[in-house]
């Protein structure tokens, strides 16, 4: 696949999405879309490690929360500029990812053991954040309202949408670049068969550490965006299981181990969650019920997610018109 | 090129490999044969770094690599195939081979190109874009070989790449293996298909119950009484001799 063919769909999707705030004026809708983008970024992070690397984390809240808290606290306590603190939050999240990765992958934890250890880390962080003084404890952290672009606060919600979209775009490009790199090939090889990968010169520990570091950094970016958009954090938001669940379910629904899966999944999940919220009223936990039902449906009927299903339907629909033009994924390269 | 010195490997009370020493000369095909459970695969795993020896050393070009992990040894030029095939099931044949090619080629496009060339060499061209999970037994064996070759090894360890193939598939594979040797790749092969290993190897080691019981040129080994006994049971050599005498 040529470079243009690889990145064109990303450019097209981002360009289309960028028009939305110009057309849609409803604050409720923009609000919903910004939240969806934030979830999509967290899901993109999860997808790098879980989708491509096959290491399923149940505790991406650990990275989301670290990104969110570092961003918010450096701003409120140290008075630093939020653009800088978001970047530092990403670095801090990535560092937490590297440490958790080192501890669990070095001791050879895989599968459900890895999932449980990540869940445990996130819970410990939540309890600590809830008890500590610096995080504002149970009362939470409030970022002062001060609407200036250099302060990461914008007069119009549409502007924040564009910021969120830019981060999603970075996630899409990063994912695609990894897909087309040696590191990506190694990561997928480790997912498929670690022994075979080792025999071919792949160091699984190194590959998984790099993957969890990137994954955590991206999910921490989502946390930073959350803090700057909602201007409030507490331990249940930052390190709560809700974001671990969203980050994990969205790629599975949308298409695990694909570039667009997390974004598509986030849109589907948030859309349906919103819809049922409207229809069923504010029944507590209704969105979790929807998530659960969707997850079961996806696993049972579309293990390759919404993007995979769409691809299959598209090919079936096109086949009669253009019988033999489906190009192979990687073929057609001049050797 | 390869030297194994007094390697022992225990699994609990079982001594799978017992004080084995052997050398593999560069540019040659060396055979390793022995009855089921003799310890051949375990010895391969020790050489490639997947299993640590309980005692003994592995040297590649006089460098002690005993403590090195498998991926480091792959960089040094050791490649192995797995007796129980280990494909990347969710990937295409091309992508499978490209993982190996990435060892010496960073660029994706180049690795994919190399994969295509190697697929042609082992007869997998037609299956390049098929998922590895869909391959036949013969196809999977070829894929094992192709991936190992893609790492551009100097020493290739082949663990029963002919097992499970039918006679015509075996006939197709023999020239492939010989071609690799002719290209300068040193080969150590474990094989149960006797006429193949006899035809290909220049030197053969025989392992039985973890111990090296014989070595030498194929014809010598084939006539060795200890080897016949190891394969056919106690007293077999004597019975064979008597049978021959009776006929002669
Ligand atoms: N990981 C392990 N744990 C315990 N025992 C093992 C292990 N691997 C191998 N063994 C035992 O070591 C012995 C040697 O096994 P190995 O697979 O090396 O034999 P082999 O010569 O390759 O046999 P085959 O011709 O059947 O492939 C066998 O008795 C086997 O059961
Ligand atoms: Mg064996």
Coordinates of C-alpha atoms and ligand atoms in Angstrom, one line a residue:
Chain A
X1 CA 0.0 0.0 0.0
X2 CA 1.4 3.4 -1.0
X3 CA 1.9 6.1 1.6
X4 CA -1.0 8.1 0.1
X5 CA -3.4 5.2 0.1
X6 CA -2.4 4.5 3.7
X7 CA -3.1 8.0 5.1
X8 CA -5.7 9.3 2.7
X9 CA -8.7 7.8 4.6
X10 CA -7.4 9.4 7.8
X11 CA -7.2 12.8 6.1
X12 CA -10.7 12.3 4.7
X13 CA -12.3 11.3 7.9
X14 CA -10.6 14.1 9.9
X15 CA -11.5 16.7 7.3
X16 CA -15.1 15.6 7.3
X17 CA -15.3 15.7 11.0
X18 CA -13.7 19.1 11.2
X19 CA -16.7 20.6 9.4
X20 CA -19.1 19.4 12.1
X21 CA -18.8 22.4 14.4
X22 CA -19.5 24.7 11.5
X23 CA -22.8 22.9 10.8
X24 CA -23.9 21.9 14.2
X25 CA -24.6 24.7 16.6
X26 CA -26.3 22.8 19.5
X27 CA -24.2 22.9 22.5
X28 CA -25.6 19.6 23.8
X29 CA -24.5 17.9 20.6
X30 CA -21.0 19.4 20.6
X31 CA -20.7 18.5 24.2
X32 CA -21.6 15.0 23.4
X33 CA -19.1 14.9 20.5
X34 CA -16.3 16.3 22.5
X35 CA -16.8 13.6 25.1
X36 CA -16.9 11.0 22.4
X37 CA -13.6 12.2 21.0
X38 CA -12.0 12.1 24.5
X39 CA -13.2 8.5 24.9
X40 CA -11.9 7.7 21.4
X41 CA -8.4 8.9 22.3
X42 CA -8.4 6.7 25.5
X43 CA -9.6 3.8 23.3
X44 CA -6.9 4.4 20.7
X45 CA -4.4 4.1 23.5
X46 CA -5.9 0.8 24.6
X47 CA -6.0 -0.5 21.1
X48 CA -2.2 -0.1 20.6
X49 CA -1.5 -2.4 23.4
X50 CA -4.6 -4.6 23.4
X51 CA -5.6 -4.6 19.7
X52 CA -2.1 -4.8 18.1
X53 CA -0.2 -6.3 21.0
X54 CA -2.8 -8.7 22.4
X55 CA -2.2 -7.6 26.0
X56 CA -5.7 -6.8 27.3
X57 CA -5.6 -4.2 30.1
X58 CA -8.6 -3.8 32.4
X59 CA -7.0 -0.8 34.0
X60 CA -6.3 2.0 31.5
X61 CA -7.8 4.3 34.1
X62 CA -4.4 4.2 35.7
X63 CA -3.0 6.1 32.7
X64 CA -6.1 8.3 32.0
X65 CA -6.2 9.4 35.7
X66 CA -2.5 10.1 35.8
X67 CA -2.7 12.2 32.7
X68 CA -5.7 14.0 34.1
X69 CA -4.3 14.6 37.6
X70 CA -0.8 15.7 36.5
X71 CA -2.4 18.1 34.1
X72 CA -4.8 19.6 36.6
X73 CA -2.5 19.6 39.7
X74 CA 0.5 21.2 38.0
X75 CA -1.8 23.9 36.8
X76 CA -3.7 24.5 40.0
X77 CA -0.9 23.9 42.5
X78 CA 2.1 25.0 40.6
X79 CA 0.5 27.5 38.4
X80 CA 1.9 26.1 35.1
X81 CA 0.5 26.7 31.7
X82 CA -2.1 24.0 30.9
X83 CA -0.7 23.3 27.4
X84 CA 2.5 22.4 29.1
X85 CA 0.9 20.4 31.8
X86 CA -1.1 18.4 29.3
X87 CA 2.2 17.4 27.7
X88 CA 3.7 16.6 31.1
X89 CA 0.6 14.6 31.9
X90 CA 1.2 12.5 28.8
X91 CA 4.8 11.9 29.8
X92 CA 3.7 11.0 33.4
X93 CA 1.1 8.6 32.0
X94 CA 3.6 7.0 29.7
X95 CA 6.1 6.6 32.6
X96 CA 3.4 4.9 34.7
X97 CA 2.7 2.6 31.7
X98 CA 6.4 1.8 31.4
X99 CA 6.6 0.9 35.1
X100 CA 3.4 -1.2 35.2
X101 CA 4.6 -2.9 32.0
X102 CA 8.0 -3.6 33.4
X103 CA 6.6 -5.1 36.6
X104 CA 4.0 -7.3 34.9
X105 CA 5.7 -8.3 31.6
X106 CA 9.1 -9.0 33.2
X107 CA 7.4 -11.5 35.5
X108 CA 5.8 -13.0 32.5
X109 CA 2.2 -12.0 33.3
X110 CA -0.1 -12.6 30.3
X111 CA -3.8 -13.0 29.5
X112 CA -6.1 -12.7 32.4
X113 CA -3.3 -12.3 34.9
X114 CA -2.1 -9.2 33.1
X115 CA -5.7 -7.9 32.9
X116 CA -6.1 -8.4 36.7
X117 CA -2.8 -6.7 37.6
X118 CA -3.7 -3.6 35.6
X119 CA -7.1 -3.5 37.2
X120 CA -5.5 -3.7 40.6
X121 CA -3.1 -0.9 39.8
X122 CA -5.9 1.4 38.7
X123 CA -7.9 0.6 41.9
X124 CA -4.9 1.3 44.1
X125 CA -4.4 4.6 42.3
X126 CA -8.0 5.5 42.8
X127 CA -7.9 4.7 46.5
X128 CA -4.7 6.7 47.0
X129 CA -6.0 9.6 45.0
X130 CA -9.2 9.6 47.1
X131 CA -7.1 9.6 50.3
X132 CA -4.3 12.0 49.4
X133 CA -4.3 15.6 50.3
X134 CA -2.7 17.0 47.1
X135 CA -5.4 15.6 44.9
X136 CA -8.1 17.3 46.9
X137 CA -9.2 14.0 48.3
X138 CA -12.8 13.1 48.0
X139 CA -13.7 16.8 47.3
X140 CA -11.8 16.7 44.0
X141 CA -9.8 19.3 42.0
X142 CA -11.4 22.3 40.4
X143 CA -9.6 24.1 37.6
X144 CA -10.5 27.8 37.7
X145 CA -12.6 29.1 34.8
X146 CA -10.4 31.5 32.8
X147 CA -11.5 31.5 29.2
X148 CA -8.3 32.2 27.1
X149 CA -7.0 30.0 24.3
X150 CA -3.5 30.2 25.9
X151 CA -5.2 28.8 29.0
X152 CA -6.6 25.8 27.1
X153 CA -10.1 27.3 27.5
X154 CA -12.1 28.5 24.6
X155 CA -15.1 30.7 24.2
X156 CA -16.7 28.2 21.9
X157 CA -17.1 24.5 22.5
X158 CA -16.5 24.0 18.8
X159 CA -12.9 25.1 19.2
X160 CA -12.4 22.4 21.9
X161 CA -13.9 19.9 19.4
X162 CA -11.1 20.8 17.0
X163 CA -8.5 20.3 19.7
X164 CA -10.0 16.9 20.5
X165 CA -10.2 16.0 16.9
X166 CA -6.5 17.0 16.4
X167 CA -5.5 14.6 19.2
X168 CA -7.7 11.9 17.6
X169 CA -6.0 12.6 14.3
X170 CA -2.6 12.1 16.0
X171 CA -3.8 8.8 17.3
X172 CA -5.0 7.7 13.9
X173 CA -1.7 8.7 12.2
X174 CA 0.4 7.1 15.0
X175 CA -1.6 3.9 14.8
X176 CA -1.2 3.7 11.0
X177 CA 2.5 4.5 11.2
X178 CA 2.9 1.7 13.7
X179 CA 1.0 -0.7 11.4
X180 CA 3.4 0.1 8.7
X181 CA 6.6 -0.2 10.7
X182 CA 8.9 -3.0 11.9
X183 CA 7.8 -2.3 15.4
X184 CA 4.2 -2.9 14.4
X185 CA 5.1 -6.2 12.7
X186 CA 6.9 -7.3 15.9
X187 CA 4.0 -6.2 18.1
X188 CA 1.5 -8.3 16.0
X189 CA 3.9 -11.2 16.0
X190 CA 4.1 -11.1 19.8
X191 CA 0.3 -11.1 19.9
X192 CA 0.0 -14.1 17.6
X193 CA 2.7 -16.3 19.0
X194 CA 5.4 -15.2 21.3
X195 CA 7.7 -18.2 20.9
X196 CA 7.7 -18.0 17.1
X197 CA 8.4 -14.3 17.4
X198 CA 11.4 -14.9 19.7
X199 CA 12.8 -17.4 17.2
X200 CA 12.7 -14.7 14.5
X201 CA 14.7 -12.3 16.6
X202 CA 11.9 -10.4 18.3
X203 CA 12.5 -9.4 22.0
X204 CA 8.9 -9.6 23.3
X205 CA 9.7 -7.7 26.5
X206 CA 11.1 -4.7 24.6
X207 CA 8.2 -4.8 22.2
X208 CA 5.5 -5.0 24.9
X209 CA 7.2 -2.2 27.0
X210 CA 7.3 0.2 24.1
X211 CA 3.7 -0.7 23.3
X212 CA 2.4 -0.1 26.8
X213 CA 4.4 3.2 27.1
X214 CA 2.8 4.5 23.9
X215 CA -0.6 3.2 24.8
X216 CA -0.4 4.8 28.3
X217 CA 0.8 8.1 26.9
X218 CA -2.1 8.3 24.4
X219 CA -4.7 7.4 27.1
X220 CA -3.1 10.0 29.4
X221 CA -3.6 12.6 26.7
X222 CA -7.3 11.7 26.9
X223 CA -7.2 12.3 30.6
X224 CA -5.5 15.7 30.1
X225 CA -8.2 16.7 27.6
X226 CA -10.9 15.6 30.0
X227 CA -9.4 17.7 32.8
X228 CA -9.2 20.8 30.6
X229 CA -12.7 20.3 29.2
X230 CA -14.7 19.6 32.3
X231 CA -12.4 21.5 34.7
X232 CA -13.1 19.1 37.5
X233 CA -11.7 15.8 38.6
X234 CA -12.1 13.4 41.5
X235 CA -10.7 10.0 42.1
X236 CA -13.8 8.2 40.8
X237 CA -13.6 10.1 37.5
X238 CA -9.9 10.0 37.0
X239 CA -9.1 6.4 38.1
X240 CA -12.6 5.0 38.0
X241 CA -13.4 1.7 36.2
X242 CA -15.7 3.6 33.8
X243 CA -12.9 4.8 31.6
X244 CA -11.1 1.4 31.7
X245 CA -14.3 -0.1 30.4
X246 CA -14.9 2.5 27.7
X247 CA -11.3 2.3 26.5
X248 CA -11.6 -1.5 26.2
X249 CA -15.1 -1.8 24.9
X250 CA -14.9 0.8 22.1
X251 CA -12.1 -0.9 20.1
X252 CA -13.8 -4.3 20.5
X253 CA -17.1 -2.9 19.2
X254 CA -15.5 -0.8 16.5
X255 CA -12.8 -3.2 15.3
X256 CA -9.9 -4.4 17.5
X257 CA -6.4 -4.0 16.1
X258 CA -7.6 -1.6 13.3
X259 CA -6.9 2.1 12.8
X260 CA -10.5 3.3 12.9
X261 CA -11.9 0.8 15.3
X262 CA -11.5 2.8 18.5
X263 CA -13.1 6.0 17.0
X264 CA -15.9 4.1 15.3
X265 CA -16.5 2.1 18.5
X266 CA -16.5 5.3 20.7
X267 CA -19.1 6.9 18.4
X268 CA -21.3 3.8 18.3
X269 CA -21.1 3.4 22.1
X270 CA -21.6 7.0 23.0
X271 CA -24.4 7.3 20.4
X272 CA -26.3 4.3 21.7
X273 CA -25.7 5.2 25.3
X274 CA -27.1 8.6 24.7
X275 CA -30.1 7.3 22.8
X276 CA -31.0 4.8 25.5
X277 CA -30.5 7.5 28.0
X278 CA -33.1 9.5 26.2
X279 CA -35.5 6.7 25.7
X280 CA -35.1 5.0 29.1
X281 CA -34.7 8.1 31.2
X282 CA -31.9 8.3 33.7
X283 CA -32.0 4.8 34.9
X284 CA -28.7 4.4 36.8
X285 CA -26.3 2.0 35.1
X286 CA -28.3 1.9 31.8
X287 CA -25.2 2.8 29.8
X288 CA -23.3 -0.2 31.3
X289 CA -26.2 -2.4 30.3
X290 CA -26.0 -1.1 26.7
X291 CA -22.2 -1.6 26.7
X292 CA -22.6 -5.2 28.0
X293 CA -25.3 -6.0 25.4
X294 CA -23.2 -4.5 22.6
X295 CA -20.1 -6.4 23.7
X296 CA -22.0 -9.7 23.6
X297 CA -23.4 -8.9 20.2
X298 CA -20.0 -7.9 18.9
X299 CA -18.3 -11.0 20.2
X300 CA -21.0 -13.3 19.0
X301 CA -21.7 -11.8 15.5
X302 CA -18.9 -9.5 14.5
X303 CA -15.6 -10.4 16.2
X304 CA -13.9 -8.0 13.8
X305 CA -16.1 -5.2 15.0
X306 CA -18.2 -2.6 13.3
X307 CA -15.5 -1.7 10.8
X308 CA -14.9 -5.3 9.9
X309 CA -18.6 -5.9 9.5
X310 CA -19.0 -2.8 7.3
X311 CA -16.1 -3.9 5.2
X312 CA -17.7 -7.3 4.7
X313 CA -21.1 -5.8 3.8
X314 CA -19.3 -3.3 1.4
X315 CA -17.5 -6.1 -0.4
X316 CA -20.6 -8.2 -0.7
X317 CA -22.6 -5.2 -2.0
X318 CA -19.8 -4.3 -4.5
X319 CA -19.0 -7.7 -5.7
X320 CA -21.6 -8.0 -8.5
X321 CA -20.6 -4.6 -9.9
X322 CA -16.8 -5.0 -9.9
X323 CA -15.9 -8.7 -9.5
X324 CA -12.2 -8.9 -9.3
X325 CA -10.8 -5.5 -8.2
X326 CA -10.4 -6.1 -4.5
X327 CA -6.7 -5.4 -4.1
X328 CA -4.8 -7.4 -1.5
X329 CA -3.8 -5.6 1.7
X330 CA -0.1 -5.5 1.0
X331 CA 0.2 -6.6 -2.6
X332 CA 0.9 -4.6 -5.6
X333 CA 4.2 -3.4 -4.2
X334 CA 7.0 -3.3 -6.7
X335 CA 9.8 -5.6 -5.6
Chain B
X1 CA 30.5 -23.3 13.5
X2 CA 28.4 -24.8 16.3
X3 CA 29.8 -26.6 19.2
X4 CA 27.7 -28.2 21.9
X5 CA 29.7 -29.2 25.0
X6 CA 28.5 -31.6 27.6
X7 CA 25.0 -30.4 27.5
X8 CA 22.6 -31.9 30.0
X9 CA 19.0 -31.0 30.5
X10 CA 16.8 -32.4 33.2
X11 CA 13.0 -32.1 33.5
X12 CA 12.4 -33.0 37.1
X13 CA 13.7 -36.6 37.4
X14 CA 13.9 -37.1 33.7
X15 CA 17.2 -36.5 31.9
X16 CA 16.0 -35.5 28.5
X17 CA 19.5 -34.7 27.2
X18 CA 22.4 -36.4 28.9
X19 CA 26.0 -35.0 28.5
X20 CA 25.8 -34.5 24.8
X21 CA 28.7 -33.0 22.9
X22 CA 28.6 -32.4 19.2
X23 CA 30.0 -30.1 16.5
X24 CA 28.4 -28.9 13.3
X25 CA 30.8 -28.0 10.5
X26 CA 30.1 -24.9 8.5
X27 CA 28.5 -25.3 5.0
X28 CA 27.3 -28.8 5.6
X29 CA 24.1 -30.7 6.4
X30 CA 24.4 -32.5 9.7
X31 CA 21.7 -35.0 10.7
X32 CA 20.4 -35.6 14.2
X33 CA 18.3 -38.8 14.5
X34 CA 17.0 -41.0 17.2
X35 CA 13.8 -42.7 18.4
X36 CA 10.9 -40.8 19.8
X37 CA 11.6 -39.0 23.1
X38 CA 15.4 -39.2 22.5
X39 CA 15.8 -35.6 23.3
X40 CA 16.3 -34.1 19.9
X41 CA 13.8 -31.3 20.1
X42 CA 15.1 -30.5 23.6
X43 CA 18.6 -30.3 22.3
X44 CA 17.4 -27.9 19.5
X45 CA 15.7 -25.8 22.1
X46 CA 18.9 -25.6 24.1
X47 CA 20.9 -24.6 21.0
X48 CA 18.4 -21.9 20.0
X49 CA 18.1 -20.6 23.6
X50 CA 14.5 -21.6 24.4
X51 CA 15.5 -24.0 27.1
X52 CA 18.5 -23.4 29.4
X53 CA 20.7 -26.4 29.8
X54 CA 21.1 -27.9 33.3
X55 CA 24.8 -28.2 32.5
X56 CA 27.1 -27.6 29.6
X57 CA 27.7 -24.9 27.0
X58 CA 26.7 -23.9 23.5
X59 CA 29.2 -22.1 21.4
X60 CA 28.7 -20.4 18.1
X61 CA 31.9 -19.6 16.2
X62 CA 33.7 -20.1 19.5
X63 CA 31.6 -17.6 21.3
X64 CA 29.8 -18.9 24.4
X65 CA 26.1 -18.1 23.8
X66 CA 24.7 -20.3 26.5
X67 CA 23.3 -17.3 28.5
X68 CA 21.8 -15.5 25.6
X69 CA 18.1 -15.3 25.0
X70 CA 16.7 -16.7 21.7
X71 CA 16.2 -13.3 20.0
X72 CA 19.9 -12.5 20.5
X73 CA 20.9 -15.8 19.0
X74 CA 18.7 -15.1 16.0
X75 CA 20.6 -11.9 15.5
X76 CA 23.8 -14.0 15.5
X77 CA 22.4 -16.1 12.8
X78 CA 20.7 -19.1 14.4
X79 CA 17.3 -19.9 13.1
X80 CA 15.0 -22.8 14.0
X81 CA 11.8 -24.3 12.9
X82 CA 9.3 -25.8 15.3
X83 CA 8.4 -29.5 15.2
X84 CA 4.9 -28.5 16.3
X85 CA 4.4 -25.6 13.8
X86 CA 3.9 -22.2 15.3
X87 CA 2.4 -20.0 12.6
X88 CA 1.2 -16.4 13.3
X89 CA -2.3 -17.8 12.6
X90 CA -4.1 -14.5 12.2
X91 CA -1.6 -13.1 9.7
X92 CA -1.2 -13.8 6.0
X93 CA 1.7 -16.0 4.7
X94 CA 3.4 -12.9 3.4
X95 CA 3.1 -11.1 6.8
X96 CA 4.3 -14.2 8.6
X97 CA 7.5 -14.4 6.5
X98 CA 8.0 -10.6 6.7
X99 CA 8.4 -10.8 10.5
X100 CA 11.5 -12.9 9.9
X101 CA 12.7 -10.6 7.1
X102 CA 12.5 -7.7 9.5
X103 CA 15.4 -9.0 11.4
X104 CA 17.7 -7.7 8.7
X105 CA 15.5 -5.2 7.0
X106 CA 13.9 -2.3 8.9
X107 CA 11.7 -1.0 6.1
X108 CA 8.3 -2.6 5.8
X109 CA 8.2 -2.5 2.0
X110 CA 11.6 -4.2 1.9
X111 CA 10.6 -6.9 4.4
X112 CA 7.4 -7.6 2.4
X113 CA 9.4 -7.9 -0.8
X114 CA 11.9 -10.3 0.8
X115 CA 8.9 -12.3 2.0
X116 CA 7.7 -12.7 -1.6
X117 CA 11.1 -13.9 -2.8
X118 CA 11.4 -16.4 0.0
X119 CA 7.9 -17.7 -0.6
X120 CA 8.8 -18.4 -4.2
X121 CA 11.9 -20.3 -3.0
X122 CA 10.0 -22.7 -0.8
X123 CA 6.9 -22.9 -3.1
X124 CA 4.5 -20.8 -1.2
X125 CA 3.9 -18.1 -3.8
X126 CA 0.3 -19.1 -4.5
X127 CA -0.6 -18.8 -0.9
X128 CA 1.0 -15.4 -0.2
X129 CA -2.1 -13.6 0.7
X130 CA -3.9 -16.4 2.4
X131 CA -4.2 -16.5 6.2
X132 CA -1.6 -18.8 7.7
X133 CA -4.4 -20.6 9.6
X134 CA -5.8 -21.9 6.3
X135 CA -2.6 -23.7 5.2
X136 CA -2.4 -27.5 4.8
X137 CA 0.2 -29.4 6.9
X138 CA 2.6 -29.3 4.1
X139 CA 2.0 -25.5 3.7
X140 CA 2.6 -24.9 7.4
X141 CA 5.9 -26.8 7.3
X142 CA 7.0 -24.7 4.3
X143 CA 6.0 -21.6 6.2
X144 CA 8.1 -22.6 9.2
X145 CA 11.0 -23.0 6.8
X146 CA 10.3 -19.7 5.0
X147 CA 10.1 -17.7 8.2
X148 CA 13.4 -19.1 9.4
X149 CA 15.0 -18.5 6.1
X150 CA 13.8 -14.9 6.1
X151 CA 16.1 -14.1 9.0
X152 CA 19.0 -14.9 6.7
X153 CA 20.5 -17.4 9.1
X154 CA 24.0 -18.9 9.0
X155 CA 22.9 -21.9 11.0
X156 CA 19.5 -23.4 10.4
X157 CA 18.0 -25.9 12.8
X158 CA 15.3 -27.9 11.0
X159 CA 13.1 -30.0 13.4
X160 CA 11.2 -32.6 11.3
X161 CA 10.2 -30.3 8.4
X162 CA 9.4 -33.4 6.4
X163 CA 7.1 -35.1 9.0
X164 CA 3.5 -35.2 7.9
X165 CA 4.3 -34.8 4.2
X166 CA 3.4 -37.3 1.6
X167 CA 6.2 -38.9 -0.5
X168 CA 5.8 -36.6 -3.4
X169 CA 5.9 -33.5 -1.1
X170 CA 9.0 -35.0 0.5
X171 CA 10.6 -35.4 -3.0
X172 CA 9.8 -31.7 -3.6
X173 CA 11.4 -30.5 -0.3
X174 CA 14.7 -32.4 -0.6
X175 CA 16.1 -30.2 -3.4
X176 CA 14.9 -27.1 -1.5
X177 CA 17.0 -28.1 1.6
X178 CA 20.0 -29.0 -0.5
X179 CA 19.7 -25.7 -2.3
X180 CA 20.0 -23.9 1.0
X181 CA 23.2 -25.7 1.8
X182 CA 24.5 -24.8 -1.6
X183 CA 23.8 -21.2 -0.8
X184 CA 26.2 -21.5 2.2
X185 CA 23.7 -22.1 5.0
X186 CA 24.9 -24.6 7.6
X187 CA 22.1 -27.0 8.5
X188 CA 21.4 -29.2 11.5
X189 CA 18.3 -31.3 10.8
X190 CA 16.2 -33.6 13.0
X191 CA 14.4 -36.1 10.8
X192 CA 12.5 -39.3 11.1
X193 CA 12.2 -39.8 7.3
X194 CA 15.3 -42.0 7.0
X195 CA 15.9 -42.0 3.3
X196 CA 15.7 -38.2 3.3
X197 CA 18.1 -37.7 6.2
X198 CA 20.5 -40.4 4.8
X199 CA 20.4 -38.7 1.3
X200 CA 20.9 -35.2 2.6
X201 CA 23.3 -35.4 5.6
X202 CA 27.0 -35.5 5.3
X203 CA 27.4 -36.4 9.0
X204 CA 24.9 -37.9 11.4
X205 CA 24.6 -38.0 15.2
X206 CA 22.3 -40.5 16.8
X207 CA 20.6 -39.8 20.1
X208 CA 18.8 -42.3 22.2
X209 CA 17.3 -41.7 25.7
X210 CA 19.2 -38.5 25.9
X211 CA 22.6 -39.9 25.1
X212 CA 24.7 -39.7 22.0
X213 CA 25.2 -43.3 20.9
X214 CA 26.7 -43.1 17.5
X215 CA 28.0 -40.6 14.9
X216 CA 29.6 -40.7 11.5
X217 CA 28.8 -40.8 7.8
X218 CA 25.3 -42.0 7.0
X219 CA 26.4 -45.4 5.7
X220 CA 28.4 -46.1 8.9
X221 CA 25.6 -45.0 11.2
X222 CA 23.0 -47.1 9.3
X223 CA 25.1 -50.2 9.9
X224 CA 25.9 -49.5 13.6
X225 CA 24.6 -52.2 15.8
X226 CA 23.8 -49.7 18.7
X227 CA 21.7 -47.6 16.3
X228 CA 19.7 -50.6 15.0
X229 CA 19.1 -51.7 18.6
X230 CA 18.0 -48.2 19.6
X231 CA 15.4 -48.1 16.8
X232 CA 14.3 -51.7 16.7
X233 CA 14.7 -52.9 20.3
X234 CA 17.1 -55.0 22.2
X235 CA 18.7 -57.9 20.2
X236 CA 17.5 -56.5 16.9
X237 CA 21.0 -56.1 15.5
X238 CA 21.8 -59.7 16.3
X239 CA 18.5 -60.9 14.7
X240 CA 19.1 -58.9 11.6
X241 CA 22.6 -60.4 11.3
X242 CA 21.2 -63.9 11.7
X243 CA 18.6 -63.2 9.1
X244 CA 21.2 -61.9 6.7
X245 CA 23.4 -64.9 7.3
X246 CA 20.4 -67.2 6.7
X247 CA 19.7 -65.6 3.4
X248 CA 23.4 -65.4 2.3
Ligands
LIG1 N1 9.0 -29.1 28.9 C1 9.2 -30.4 29.2 N2 8.8 -30.8 30.5 C2 8.9 -32.1 30.8 N3 9.4 -33.0 30.0 C3 9.8 -32.7 28.8 C4 9.7 -31.4 28.3 N4 10.1 -31.3 27.0 C5 10.5 -32.6 26.7 N5 10.3 -33.4 27.8 C6 10.6 -34.8 27.8 O1 11.9 -35.0 27.4 C7 12.1 -36.1 26.6 C8 12.7 -35.8 25.3 O2 11.7 -35.1 24.5 P1 12.1 -34.4 23.1 O3 10.8 -33.8 22.6 O4 13.3 -33.7 23.2 O5 12.3 -35.7 22.2 P2 12.4 -35.9 20.6 O6 13.7 -36.7 20.4 O7 12.3 -34.6 20.0 O8 11.2 -36.8 20.3 P3 10.3 -36.9 19.0 O9 11.0 -37.7 18.0 O10 9.1 -37.6 19.4 O11 10.1 -35.5 18.6 C9 10.7 -36.8 26.4 O12 10.6 -37.8 27.4 C10 9.8 -35.6 26.8 O13 8.6 -36.1 27.4
LIG2 MG1 11.1 -33.8 18.6

